[in-house]
mmCIF file with all atom_site columns, C-alpha atoms in Angstrom:
data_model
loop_
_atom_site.group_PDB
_atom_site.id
_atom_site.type_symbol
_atom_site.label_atom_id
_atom_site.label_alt_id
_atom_site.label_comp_id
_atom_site.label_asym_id
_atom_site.label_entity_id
_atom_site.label_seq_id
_atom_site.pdbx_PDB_ins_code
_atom_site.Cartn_x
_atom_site.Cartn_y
_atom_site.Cartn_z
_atom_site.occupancy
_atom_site.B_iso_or_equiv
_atom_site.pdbx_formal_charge
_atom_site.auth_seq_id
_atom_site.auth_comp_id
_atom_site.auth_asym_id
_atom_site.auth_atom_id
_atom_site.pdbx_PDB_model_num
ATOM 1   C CA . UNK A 1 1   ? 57.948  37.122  35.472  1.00 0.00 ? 1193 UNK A CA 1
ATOM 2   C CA . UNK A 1 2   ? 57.324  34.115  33.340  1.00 0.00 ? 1194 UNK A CA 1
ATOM 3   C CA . UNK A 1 3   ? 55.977  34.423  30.114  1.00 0.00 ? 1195 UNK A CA 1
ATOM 4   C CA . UNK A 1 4   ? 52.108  33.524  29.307  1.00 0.00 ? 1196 UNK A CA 1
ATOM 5   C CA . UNK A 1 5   ? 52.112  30.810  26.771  1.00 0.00 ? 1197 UNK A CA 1
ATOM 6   C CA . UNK A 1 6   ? 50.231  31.796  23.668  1.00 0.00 ? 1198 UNK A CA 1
ATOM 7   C CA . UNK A 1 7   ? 47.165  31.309  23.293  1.00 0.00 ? 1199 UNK A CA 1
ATOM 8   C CA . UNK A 1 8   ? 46.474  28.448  20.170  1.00 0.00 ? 1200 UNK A CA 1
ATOM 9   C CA . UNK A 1 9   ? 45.228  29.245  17.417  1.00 0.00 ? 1201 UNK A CA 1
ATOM 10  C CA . UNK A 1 10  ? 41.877  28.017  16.265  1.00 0.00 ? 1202 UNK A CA 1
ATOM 11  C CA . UNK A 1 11  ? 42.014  28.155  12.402  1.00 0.00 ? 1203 UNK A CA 1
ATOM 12  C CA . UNK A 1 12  ? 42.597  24.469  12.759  1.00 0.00 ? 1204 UNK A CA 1
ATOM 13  C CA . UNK A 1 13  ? 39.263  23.736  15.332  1.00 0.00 ? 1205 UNK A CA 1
ATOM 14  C CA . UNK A 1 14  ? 37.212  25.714  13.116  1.00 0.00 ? 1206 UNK A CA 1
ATOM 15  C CA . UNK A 1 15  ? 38.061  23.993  9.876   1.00 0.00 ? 1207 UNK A CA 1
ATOM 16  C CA . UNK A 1 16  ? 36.994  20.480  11.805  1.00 0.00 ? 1208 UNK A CA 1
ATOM 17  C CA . UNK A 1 17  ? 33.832  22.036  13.047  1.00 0.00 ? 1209 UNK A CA 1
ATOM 18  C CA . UNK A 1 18  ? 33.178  23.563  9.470   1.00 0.00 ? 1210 UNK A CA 1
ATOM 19  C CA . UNK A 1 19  ? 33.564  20.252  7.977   1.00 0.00 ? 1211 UNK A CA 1
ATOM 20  C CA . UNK A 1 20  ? 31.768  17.776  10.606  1.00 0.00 ? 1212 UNK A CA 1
ATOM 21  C CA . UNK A 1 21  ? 28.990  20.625  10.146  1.00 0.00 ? 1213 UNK A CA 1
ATOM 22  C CA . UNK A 1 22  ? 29.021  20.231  6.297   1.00 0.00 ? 1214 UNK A CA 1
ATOM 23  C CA . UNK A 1 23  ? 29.092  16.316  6.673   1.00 0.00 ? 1215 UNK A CA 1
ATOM 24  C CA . UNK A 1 24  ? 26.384  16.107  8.963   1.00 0.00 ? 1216 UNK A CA 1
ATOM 25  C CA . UNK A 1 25  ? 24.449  18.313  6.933   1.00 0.00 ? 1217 UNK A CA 1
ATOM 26  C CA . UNK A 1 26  ? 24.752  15.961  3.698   1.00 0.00 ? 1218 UNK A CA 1
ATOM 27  C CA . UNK A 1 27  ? 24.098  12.899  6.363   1.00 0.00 ? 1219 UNK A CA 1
ATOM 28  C CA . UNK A 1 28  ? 20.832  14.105  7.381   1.00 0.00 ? 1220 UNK A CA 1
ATOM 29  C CA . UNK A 1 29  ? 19.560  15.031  3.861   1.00 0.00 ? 1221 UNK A CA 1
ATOM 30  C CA . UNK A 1 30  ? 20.375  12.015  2.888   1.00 0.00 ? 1222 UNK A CA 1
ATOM 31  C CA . UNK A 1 31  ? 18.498  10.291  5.552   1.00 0.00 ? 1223 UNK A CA 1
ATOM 32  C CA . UNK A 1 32  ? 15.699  12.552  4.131   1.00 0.00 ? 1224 UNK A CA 1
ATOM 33  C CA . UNK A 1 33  ? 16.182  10.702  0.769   1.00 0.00 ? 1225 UNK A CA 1
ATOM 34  C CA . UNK A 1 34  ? 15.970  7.571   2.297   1.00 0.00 ? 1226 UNK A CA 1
ATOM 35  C CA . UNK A 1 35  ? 13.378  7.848   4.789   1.00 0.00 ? 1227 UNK A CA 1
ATOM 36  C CA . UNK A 1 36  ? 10.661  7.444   2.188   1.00 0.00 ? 1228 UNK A CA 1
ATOM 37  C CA . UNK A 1 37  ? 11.630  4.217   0.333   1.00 0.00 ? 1229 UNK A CA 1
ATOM 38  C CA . UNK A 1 38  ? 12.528  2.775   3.974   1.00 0.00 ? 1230 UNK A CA 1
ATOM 39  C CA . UNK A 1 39  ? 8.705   3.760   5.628   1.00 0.00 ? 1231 UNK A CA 1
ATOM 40  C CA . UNK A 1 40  ? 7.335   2.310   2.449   1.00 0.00 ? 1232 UNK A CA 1
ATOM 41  C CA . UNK A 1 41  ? 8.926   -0.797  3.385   1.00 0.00 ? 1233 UNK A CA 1
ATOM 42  C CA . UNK A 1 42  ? 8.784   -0.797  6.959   1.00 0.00 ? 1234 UNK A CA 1
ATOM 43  C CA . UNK A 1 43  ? 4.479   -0.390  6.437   1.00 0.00 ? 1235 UNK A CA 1
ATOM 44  C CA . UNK A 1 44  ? 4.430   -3.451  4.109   1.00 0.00 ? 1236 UNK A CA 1
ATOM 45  C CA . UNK A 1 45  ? 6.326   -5.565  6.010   1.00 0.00 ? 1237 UNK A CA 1
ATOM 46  C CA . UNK A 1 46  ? 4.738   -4.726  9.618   1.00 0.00 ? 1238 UNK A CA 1
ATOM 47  C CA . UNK A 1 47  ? 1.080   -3.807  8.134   1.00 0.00 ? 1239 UNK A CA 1
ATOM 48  C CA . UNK A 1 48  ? 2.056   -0.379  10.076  1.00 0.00 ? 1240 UNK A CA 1
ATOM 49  C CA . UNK A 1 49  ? -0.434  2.587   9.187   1.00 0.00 ? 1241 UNK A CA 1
ATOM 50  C CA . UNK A 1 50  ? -2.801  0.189   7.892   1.00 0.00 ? 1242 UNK A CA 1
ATOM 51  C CA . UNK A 1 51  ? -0.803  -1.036  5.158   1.00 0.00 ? 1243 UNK A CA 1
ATOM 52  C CA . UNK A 1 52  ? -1.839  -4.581  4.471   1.00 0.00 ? 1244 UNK A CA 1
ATOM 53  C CA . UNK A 1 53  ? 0.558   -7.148  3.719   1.00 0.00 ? 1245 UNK A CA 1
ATOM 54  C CA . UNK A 1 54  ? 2.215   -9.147  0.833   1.00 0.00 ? 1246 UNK A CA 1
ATOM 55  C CA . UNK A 1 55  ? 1.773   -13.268 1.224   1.00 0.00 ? 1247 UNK A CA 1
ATOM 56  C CA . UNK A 1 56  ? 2.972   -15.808 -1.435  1.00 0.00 ? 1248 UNK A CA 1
ATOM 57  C CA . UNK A 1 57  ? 0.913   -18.167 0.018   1.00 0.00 ? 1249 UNK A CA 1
ATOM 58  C CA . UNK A 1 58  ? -2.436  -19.139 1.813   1.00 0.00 ? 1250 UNK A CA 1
ATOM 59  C CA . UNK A 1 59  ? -2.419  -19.807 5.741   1.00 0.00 ? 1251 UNK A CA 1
ATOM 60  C CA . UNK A 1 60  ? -2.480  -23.499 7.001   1.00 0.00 ? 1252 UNK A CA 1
ATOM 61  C CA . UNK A 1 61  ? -5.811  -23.349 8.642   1.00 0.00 ? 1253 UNK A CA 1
ATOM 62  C CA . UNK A 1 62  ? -8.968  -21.131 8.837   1.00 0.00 ? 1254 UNK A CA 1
ATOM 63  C CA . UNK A 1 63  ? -10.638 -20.360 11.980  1.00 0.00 ? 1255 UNK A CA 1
ATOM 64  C CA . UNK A 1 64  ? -14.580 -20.095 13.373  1.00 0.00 ? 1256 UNK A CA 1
ATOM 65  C CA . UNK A 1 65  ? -14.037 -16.229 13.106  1.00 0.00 ? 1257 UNK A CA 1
ATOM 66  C CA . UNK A 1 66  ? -15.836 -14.250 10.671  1.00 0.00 ? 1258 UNK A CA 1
ATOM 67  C CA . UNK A 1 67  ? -15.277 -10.968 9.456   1.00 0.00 ? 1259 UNK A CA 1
ATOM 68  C CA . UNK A 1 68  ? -16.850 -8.485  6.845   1.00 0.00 ? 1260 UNK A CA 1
ATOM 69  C CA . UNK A 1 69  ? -14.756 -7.455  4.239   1.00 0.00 ? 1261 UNK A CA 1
ATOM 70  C CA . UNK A 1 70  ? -15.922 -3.692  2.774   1.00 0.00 ? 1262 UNK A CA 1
ATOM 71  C CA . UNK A 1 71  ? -14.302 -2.604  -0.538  1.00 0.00 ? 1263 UNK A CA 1
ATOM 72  C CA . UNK A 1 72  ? -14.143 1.194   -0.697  1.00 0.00 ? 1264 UNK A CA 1
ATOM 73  C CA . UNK A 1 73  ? -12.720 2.771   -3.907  1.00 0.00 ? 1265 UNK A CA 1
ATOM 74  C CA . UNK A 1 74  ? -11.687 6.759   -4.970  1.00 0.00 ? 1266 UNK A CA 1
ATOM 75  C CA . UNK A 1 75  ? -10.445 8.233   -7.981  1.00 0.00 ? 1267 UNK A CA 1
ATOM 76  C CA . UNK A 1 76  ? -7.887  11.114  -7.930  1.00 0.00 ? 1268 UNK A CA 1
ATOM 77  C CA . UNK A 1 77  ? -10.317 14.391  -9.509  1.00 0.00 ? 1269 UNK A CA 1
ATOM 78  C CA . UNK A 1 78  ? -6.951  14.979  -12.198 1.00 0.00 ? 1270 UNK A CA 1
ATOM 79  C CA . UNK A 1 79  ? -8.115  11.259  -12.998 1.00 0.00 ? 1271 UNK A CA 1
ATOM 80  C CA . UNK A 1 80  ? -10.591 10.700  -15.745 1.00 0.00 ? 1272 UNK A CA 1
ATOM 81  C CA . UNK A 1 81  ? -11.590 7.021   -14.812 1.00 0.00 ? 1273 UNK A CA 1
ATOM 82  C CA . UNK A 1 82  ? -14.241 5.538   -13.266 1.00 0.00 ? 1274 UNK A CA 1
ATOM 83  C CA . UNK A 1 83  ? -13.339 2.615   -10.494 1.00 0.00 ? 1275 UNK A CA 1
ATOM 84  C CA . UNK A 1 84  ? -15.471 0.463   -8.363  1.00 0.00 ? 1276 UNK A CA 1
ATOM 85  C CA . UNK A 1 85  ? -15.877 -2.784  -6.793  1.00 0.00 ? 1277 UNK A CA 1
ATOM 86  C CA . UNK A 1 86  ? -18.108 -5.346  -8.164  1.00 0.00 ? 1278 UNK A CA 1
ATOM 87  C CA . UNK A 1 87  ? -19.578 -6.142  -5.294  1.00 0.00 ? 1279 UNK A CA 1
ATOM 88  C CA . UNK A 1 88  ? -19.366 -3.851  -2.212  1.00 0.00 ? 1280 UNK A CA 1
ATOM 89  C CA . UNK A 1 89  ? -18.485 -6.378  0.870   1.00 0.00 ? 1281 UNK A CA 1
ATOM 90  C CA . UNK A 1 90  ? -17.973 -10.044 1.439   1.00 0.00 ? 1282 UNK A CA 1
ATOM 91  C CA . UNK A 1 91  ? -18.087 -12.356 4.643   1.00 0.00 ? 1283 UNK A CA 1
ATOM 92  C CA . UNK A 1 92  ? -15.041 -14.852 5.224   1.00 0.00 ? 1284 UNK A CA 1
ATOM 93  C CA . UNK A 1 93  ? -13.668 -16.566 8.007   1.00 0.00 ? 1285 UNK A CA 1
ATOM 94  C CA . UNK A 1 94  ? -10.261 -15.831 9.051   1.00 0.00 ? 1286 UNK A CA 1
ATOM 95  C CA . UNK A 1 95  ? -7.251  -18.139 7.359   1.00 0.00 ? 1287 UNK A CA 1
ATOM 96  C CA . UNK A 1 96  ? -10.131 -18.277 4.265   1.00 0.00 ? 1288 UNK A CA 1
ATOM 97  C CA . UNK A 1 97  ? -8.989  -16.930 0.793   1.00 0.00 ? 1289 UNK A CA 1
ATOM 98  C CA . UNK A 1 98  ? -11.102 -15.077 -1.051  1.00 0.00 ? 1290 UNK A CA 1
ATOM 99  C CA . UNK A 1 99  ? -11.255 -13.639 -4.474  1.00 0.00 ? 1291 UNK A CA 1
ATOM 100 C CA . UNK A 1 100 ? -12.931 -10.162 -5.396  1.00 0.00 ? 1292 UNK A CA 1
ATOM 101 C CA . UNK A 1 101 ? -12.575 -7.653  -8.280  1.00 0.00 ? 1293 UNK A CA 1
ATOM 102 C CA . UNK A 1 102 ? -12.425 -4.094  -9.242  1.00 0.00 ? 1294 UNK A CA 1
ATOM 103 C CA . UNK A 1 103 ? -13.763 -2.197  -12.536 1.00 0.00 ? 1295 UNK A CA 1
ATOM 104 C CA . UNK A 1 104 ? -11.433 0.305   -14.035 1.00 0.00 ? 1296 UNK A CA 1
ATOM 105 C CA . UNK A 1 105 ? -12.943 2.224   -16.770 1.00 0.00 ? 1297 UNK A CA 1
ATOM 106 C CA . UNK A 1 106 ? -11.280 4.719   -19.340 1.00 0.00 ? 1298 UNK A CA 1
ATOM 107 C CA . UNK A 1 107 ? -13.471 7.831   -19.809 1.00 0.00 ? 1299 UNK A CA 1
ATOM 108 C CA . UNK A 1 108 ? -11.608 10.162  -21.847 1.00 0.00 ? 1300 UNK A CA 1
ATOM 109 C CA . UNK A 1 109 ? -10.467 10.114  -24.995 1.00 0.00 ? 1301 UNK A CA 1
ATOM 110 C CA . UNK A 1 110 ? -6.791  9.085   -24.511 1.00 0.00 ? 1302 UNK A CA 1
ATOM 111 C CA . UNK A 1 111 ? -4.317  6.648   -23.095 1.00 0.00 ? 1303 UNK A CA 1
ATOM 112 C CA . UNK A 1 112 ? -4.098  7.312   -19.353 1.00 0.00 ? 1304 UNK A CA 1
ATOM 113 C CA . UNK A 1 113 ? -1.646  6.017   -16.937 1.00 0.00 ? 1305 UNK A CA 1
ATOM 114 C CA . UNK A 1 114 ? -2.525  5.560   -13.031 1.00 0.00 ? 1306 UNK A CA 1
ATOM 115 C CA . UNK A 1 115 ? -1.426  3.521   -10.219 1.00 0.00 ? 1307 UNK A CA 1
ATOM 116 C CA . UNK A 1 116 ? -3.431  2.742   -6.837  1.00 0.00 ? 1308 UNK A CA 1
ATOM 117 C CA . UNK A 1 117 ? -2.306  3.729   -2.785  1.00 0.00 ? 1309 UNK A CA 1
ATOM 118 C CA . UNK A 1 118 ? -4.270  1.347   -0.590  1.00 0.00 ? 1310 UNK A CA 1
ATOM 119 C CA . UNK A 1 119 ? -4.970  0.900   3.334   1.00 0.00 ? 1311 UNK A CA 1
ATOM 120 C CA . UNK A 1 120 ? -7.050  -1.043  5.559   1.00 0.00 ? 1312 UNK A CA 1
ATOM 121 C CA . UNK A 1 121 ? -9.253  -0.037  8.590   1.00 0.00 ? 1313 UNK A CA 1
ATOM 122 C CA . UNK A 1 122 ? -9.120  -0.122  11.276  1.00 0.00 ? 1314 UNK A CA 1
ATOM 123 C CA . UNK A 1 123 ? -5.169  0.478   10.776  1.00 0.00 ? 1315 UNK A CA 1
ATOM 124 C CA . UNK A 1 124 ? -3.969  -2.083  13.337  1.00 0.00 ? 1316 UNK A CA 1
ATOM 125 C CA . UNK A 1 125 ? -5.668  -4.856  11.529  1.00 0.00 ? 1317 UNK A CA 1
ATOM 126 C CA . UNK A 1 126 ? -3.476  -3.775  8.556   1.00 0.00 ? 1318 UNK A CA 1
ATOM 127 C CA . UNK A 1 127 ? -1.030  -6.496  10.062  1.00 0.00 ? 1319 UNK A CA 1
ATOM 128 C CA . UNK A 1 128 ? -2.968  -9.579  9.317   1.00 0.00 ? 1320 UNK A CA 1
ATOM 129 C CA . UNK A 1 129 ? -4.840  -8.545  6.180   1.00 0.00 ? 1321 UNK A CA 1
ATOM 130 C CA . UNK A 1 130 ? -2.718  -10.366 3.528   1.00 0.00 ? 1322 UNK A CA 1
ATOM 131 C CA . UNK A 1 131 ? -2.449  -9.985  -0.045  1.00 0.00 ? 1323 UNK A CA 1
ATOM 132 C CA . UNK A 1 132 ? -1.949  -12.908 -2.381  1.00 0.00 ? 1324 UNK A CA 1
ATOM 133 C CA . UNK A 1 133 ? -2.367  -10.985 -5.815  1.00 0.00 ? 1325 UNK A CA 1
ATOM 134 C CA . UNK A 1 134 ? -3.475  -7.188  -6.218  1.00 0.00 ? 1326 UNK A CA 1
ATOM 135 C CA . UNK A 1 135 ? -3.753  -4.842  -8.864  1.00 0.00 ? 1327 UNK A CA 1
ATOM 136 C CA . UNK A 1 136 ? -1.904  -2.076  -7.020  1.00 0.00 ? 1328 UNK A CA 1
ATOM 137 C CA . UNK A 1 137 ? 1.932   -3.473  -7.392  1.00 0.00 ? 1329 UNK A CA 1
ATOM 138 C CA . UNK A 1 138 ? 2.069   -2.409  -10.981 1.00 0.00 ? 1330 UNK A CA 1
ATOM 139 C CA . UNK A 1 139 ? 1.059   0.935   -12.832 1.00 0.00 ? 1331 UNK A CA 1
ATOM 140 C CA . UNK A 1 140 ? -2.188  0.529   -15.007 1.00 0.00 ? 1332 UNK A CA 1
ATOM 141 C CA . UNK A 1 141 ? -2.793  1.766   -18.719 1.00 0.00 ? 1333 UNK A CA 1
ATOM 142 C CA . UNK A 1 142 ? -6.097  1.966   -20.252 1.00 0.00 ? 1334 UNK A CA 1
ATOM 143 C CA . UNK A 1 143 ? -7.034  3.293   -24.102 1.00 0.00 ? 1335 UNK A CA 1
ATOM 144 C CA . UNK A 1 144 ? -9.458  5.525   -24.793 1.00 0.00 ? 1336 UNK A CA 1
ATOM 145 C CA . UNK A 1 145 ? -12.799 4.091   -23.145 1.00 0.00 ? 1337 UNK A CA 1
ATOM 146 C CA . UNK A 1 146 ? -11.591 0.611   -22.377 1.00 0.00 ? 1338 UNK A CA 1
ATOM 147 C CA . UNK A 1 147 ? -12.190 -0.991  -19.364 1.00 0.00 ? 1339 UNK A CA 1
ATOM 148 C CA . UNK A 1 148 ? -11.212 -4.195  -17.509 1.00 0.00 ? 1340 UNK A CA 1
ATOM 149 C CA . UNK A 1 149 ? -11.672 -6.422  -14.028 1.00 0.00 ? 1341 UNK A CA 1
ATOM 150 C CA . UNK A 1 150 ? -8.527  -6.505  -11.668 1.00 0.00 ? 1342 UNK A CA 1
ATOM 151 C CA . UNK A 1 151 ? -8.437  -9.395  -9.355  1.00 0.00 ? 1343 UNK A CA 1
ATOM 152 C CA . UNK A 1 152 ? -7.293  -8.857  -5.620  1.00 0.00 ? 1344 UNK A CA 1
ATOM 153 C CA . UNK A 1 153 ? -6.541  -12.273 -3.423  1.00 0.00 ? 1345 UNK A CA 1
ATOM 154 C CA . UNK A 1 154 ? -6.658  -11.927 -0.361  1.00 0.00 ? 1346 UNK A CA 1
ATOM 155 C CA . UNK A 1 155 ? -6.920  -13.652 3.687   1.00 0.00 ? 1347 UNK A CA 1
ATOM 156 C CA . UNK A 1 156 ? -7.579  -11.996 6.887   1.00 0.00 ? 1348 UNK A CA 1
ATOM 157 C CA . UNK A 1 157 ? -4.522  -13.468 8.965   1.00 0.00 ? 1349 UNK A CA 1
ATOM 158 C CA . UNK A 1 158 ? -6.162  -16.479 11.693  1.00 0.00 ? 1350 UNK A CA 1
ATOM 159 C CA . UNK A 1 159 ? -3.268  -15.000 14.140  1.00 0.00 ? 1351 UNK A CA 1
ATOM 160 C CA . UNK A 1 160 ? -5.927  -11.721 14.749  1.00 0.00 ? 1352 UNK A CA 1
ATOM 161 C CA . UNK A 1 161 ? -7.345  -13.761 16.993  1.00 0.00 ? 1353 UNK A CA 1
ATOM 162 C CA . UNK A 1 162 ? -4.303  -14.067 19.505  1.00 0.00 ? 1354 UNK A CA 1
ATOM 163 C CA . UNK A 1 163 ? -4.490  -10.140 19.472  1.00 0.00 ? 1355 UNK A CA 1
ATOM 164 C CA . UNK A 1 164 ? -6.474  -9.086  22.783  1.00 0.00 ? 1356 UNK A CA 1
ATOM 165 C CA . UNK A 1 165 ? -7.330  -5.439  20.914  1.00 0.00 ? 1357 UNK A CA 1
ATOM 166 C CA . UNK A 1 166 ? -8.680  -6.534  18.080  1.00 0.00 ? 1358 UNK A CA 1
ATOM 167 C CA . UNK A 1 167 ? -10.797 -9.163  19.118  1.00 0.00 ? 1359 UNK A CA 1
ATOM 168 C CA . UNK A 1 168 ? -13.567 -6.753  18.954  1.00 0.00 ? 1360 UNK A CA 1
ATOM 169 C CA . UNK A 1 169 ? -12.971 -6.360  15.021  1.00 0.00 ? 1361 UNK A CA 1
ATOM 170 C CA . UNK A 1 170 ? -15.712 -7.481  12.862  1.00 0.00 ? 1362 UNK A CA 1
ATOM 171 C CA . UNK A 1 171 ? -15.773 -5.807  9.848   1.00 0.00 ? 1363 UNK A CA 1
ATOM 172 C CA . UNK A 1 172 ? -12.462 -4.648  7.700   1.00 0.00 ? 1364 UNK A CA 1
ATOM 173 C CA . UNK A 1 173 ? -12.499 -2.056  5.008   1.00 0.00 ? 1365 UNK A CA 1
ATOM 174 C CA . UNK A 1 174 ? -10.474 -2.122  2.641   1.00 0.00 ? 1366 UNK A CA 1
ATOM 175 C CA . UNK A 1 175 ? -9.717  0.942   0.388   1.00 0.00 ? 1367 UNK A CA 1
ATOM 176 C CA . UNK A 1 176 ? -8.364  2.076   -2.935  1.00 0.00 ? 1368 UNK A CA 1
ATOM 177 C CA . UNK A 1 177 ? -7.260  5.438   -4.238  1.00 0.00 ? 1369 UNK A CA 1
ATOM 178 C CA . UNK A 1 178 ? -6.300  5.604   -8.082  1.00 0.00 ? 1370 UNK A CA 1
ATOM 179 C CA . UNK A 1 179 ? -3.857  8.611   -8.987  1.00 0.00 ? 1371 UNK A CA 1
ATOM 180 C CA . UNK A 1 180 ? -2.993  9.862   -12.302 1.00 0.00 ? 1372 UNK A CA 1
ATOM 181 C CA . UNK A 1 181 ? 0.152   8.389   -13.273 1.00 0.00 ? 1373 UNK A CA 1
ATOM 182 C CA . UNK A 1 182 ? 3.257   9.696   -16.301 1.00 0.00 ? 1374 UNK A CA 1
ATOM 183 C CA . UNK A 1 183 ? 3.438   7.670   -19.329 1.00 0.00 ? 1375 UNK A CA 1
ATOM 184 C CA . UNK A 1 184 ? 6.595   4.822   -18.544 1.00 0.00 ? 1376 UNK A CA 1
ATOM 185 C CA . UNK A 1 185 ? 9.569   5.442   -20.717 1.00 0.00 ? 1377 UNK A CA 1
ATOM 186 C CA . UNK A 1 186 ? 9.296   1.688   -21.522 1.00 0.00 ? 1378 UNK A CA 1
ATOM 187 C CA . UNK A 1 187 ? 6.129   -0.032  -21.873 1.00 0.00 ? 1379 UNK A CA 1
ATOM 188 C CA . UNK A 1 188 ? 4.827   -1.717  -18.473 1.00 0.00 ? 1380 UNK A CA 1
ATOM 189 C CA . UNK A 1 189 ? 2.930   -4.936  -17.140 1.00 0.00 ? 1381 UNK A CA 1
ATOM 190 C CA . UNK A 1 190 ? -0.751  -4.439  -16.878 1.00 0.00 ? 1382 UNK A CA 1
ATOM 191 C CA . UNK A 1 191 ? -2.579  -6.693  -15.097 1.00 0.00 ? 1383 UNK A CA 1
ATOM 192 C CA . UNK A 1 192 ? -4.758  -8.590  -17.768 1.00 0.00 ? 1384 UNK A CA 1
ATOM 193 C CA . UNK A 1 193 ? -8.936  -9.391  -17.353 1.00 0.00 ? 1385 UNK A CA 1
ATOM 194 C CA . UNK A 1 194 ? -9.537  -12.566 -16.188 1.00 0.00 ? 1386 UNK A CA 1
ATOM 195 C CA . UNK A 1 195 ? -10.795 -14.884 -18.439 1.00 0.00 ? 1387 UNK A CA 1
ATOM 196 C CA . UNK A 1 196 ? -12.947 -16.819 -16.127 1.00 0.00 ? 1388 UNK A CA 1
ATOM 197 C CA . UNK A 1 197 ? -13.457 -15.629 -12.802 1.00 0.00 ? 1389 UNK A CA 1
ATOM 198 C CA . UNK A 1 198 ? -13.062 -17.948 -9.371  1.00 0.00 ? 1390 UNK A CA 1
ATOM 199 C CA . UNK A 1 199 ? -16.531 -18.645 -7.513  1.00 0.00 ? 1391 UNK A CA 1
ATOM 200 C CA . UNK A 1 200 ? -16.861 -15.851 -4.833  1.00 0.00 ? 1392 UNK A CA 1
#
């Protein structure tokens, strides 16, 4: 009778399955990694999850639409600062650019660091609420019981009106949420008070 042939062995299979396993293992932690700087991004640029978004510039025209603008603030507890709006809602048309500011205030007795998360609501609209300037793109110091007026610029994109889902939308709320931040290992850009402030 003719001999069987021998069955391979698979010491060589195994040590290609061991190491695809290992390397798909490092792939997927590193998507981990990754996955948080690239949703970041992926929110500001698409206004996804009511993330509003960054403009350099104001729109060409404004529109007959109105809309209320609410300004909602909240402080981390860890946080010893106060923070509110000056003023707790404004009505602008959209395409119109409007200037409003926020009070920070230092209540303890030391140099605190903090920097702000931010949304919009309802979260779809987060796609056409535009930012021109805003105190949240850089961390904030304050000494011991100082306070001081941060400026956010900002339009309510005229293309929301091409949107058949949020033509209902009258009123936007936009909201702040300060969180204690470390001390930088280099000193950082804080915005600075305004010394005049922009008709409202």
């Amino acid at each position: 009778m003719p001999e069987r042939p021998q069955a391979s062995k698979p010491k060589a299979s195994n040590g290609l399955i061991a190491v695809c396993c290992v390397a798909f293992v490092a792939s997927m932690v590193g998507a981990a990694y990754a996955a948080v700087p690239l949703y970041s991004l992926f929110c500001k640029v698409t206004g996804f999850g009511g993330t509003t978004r960054v403009a350099e510039a104001a729109p060409a025209q404004t529109i007959d639409r109105g809309f209320e603008v609410r300004f909602d603030s909240n402080i981390n507890p860890a946080l010893p600062w106060k923070f509110e709006p000056e003023q707790r809602s404004v009505t602008v048309k959209a395409g119109e650019v409007r200037t409003v500011y926020y009070r920070i205030t230092n209540l303890s007795n030391e140099t605190t660091y903090a920097s702000a998360a931010y949304n919009v609501t309802p979260q779809e609209t987060g796609a056409y609420f535009s930012k021109i300037q805003c105190f949240c793109f850089t961390s904030q110091s304050l000494a011991p019981g100082e306070s001081r007026e941060l400026p956010v610029v900002f339009f309510v994109d005229p293309a929301i009106d091409k949107v058949d889902y949020l033509r209902g939308v009258k009123t936007i709320t936009l909201s702040y949420t300060y969180y204690p931040a470390k001390p930088p290992a280099t000193p950082v850009a804080t915005a600075e008070p305004s010394k005049t402030k922009p008709q409202l």
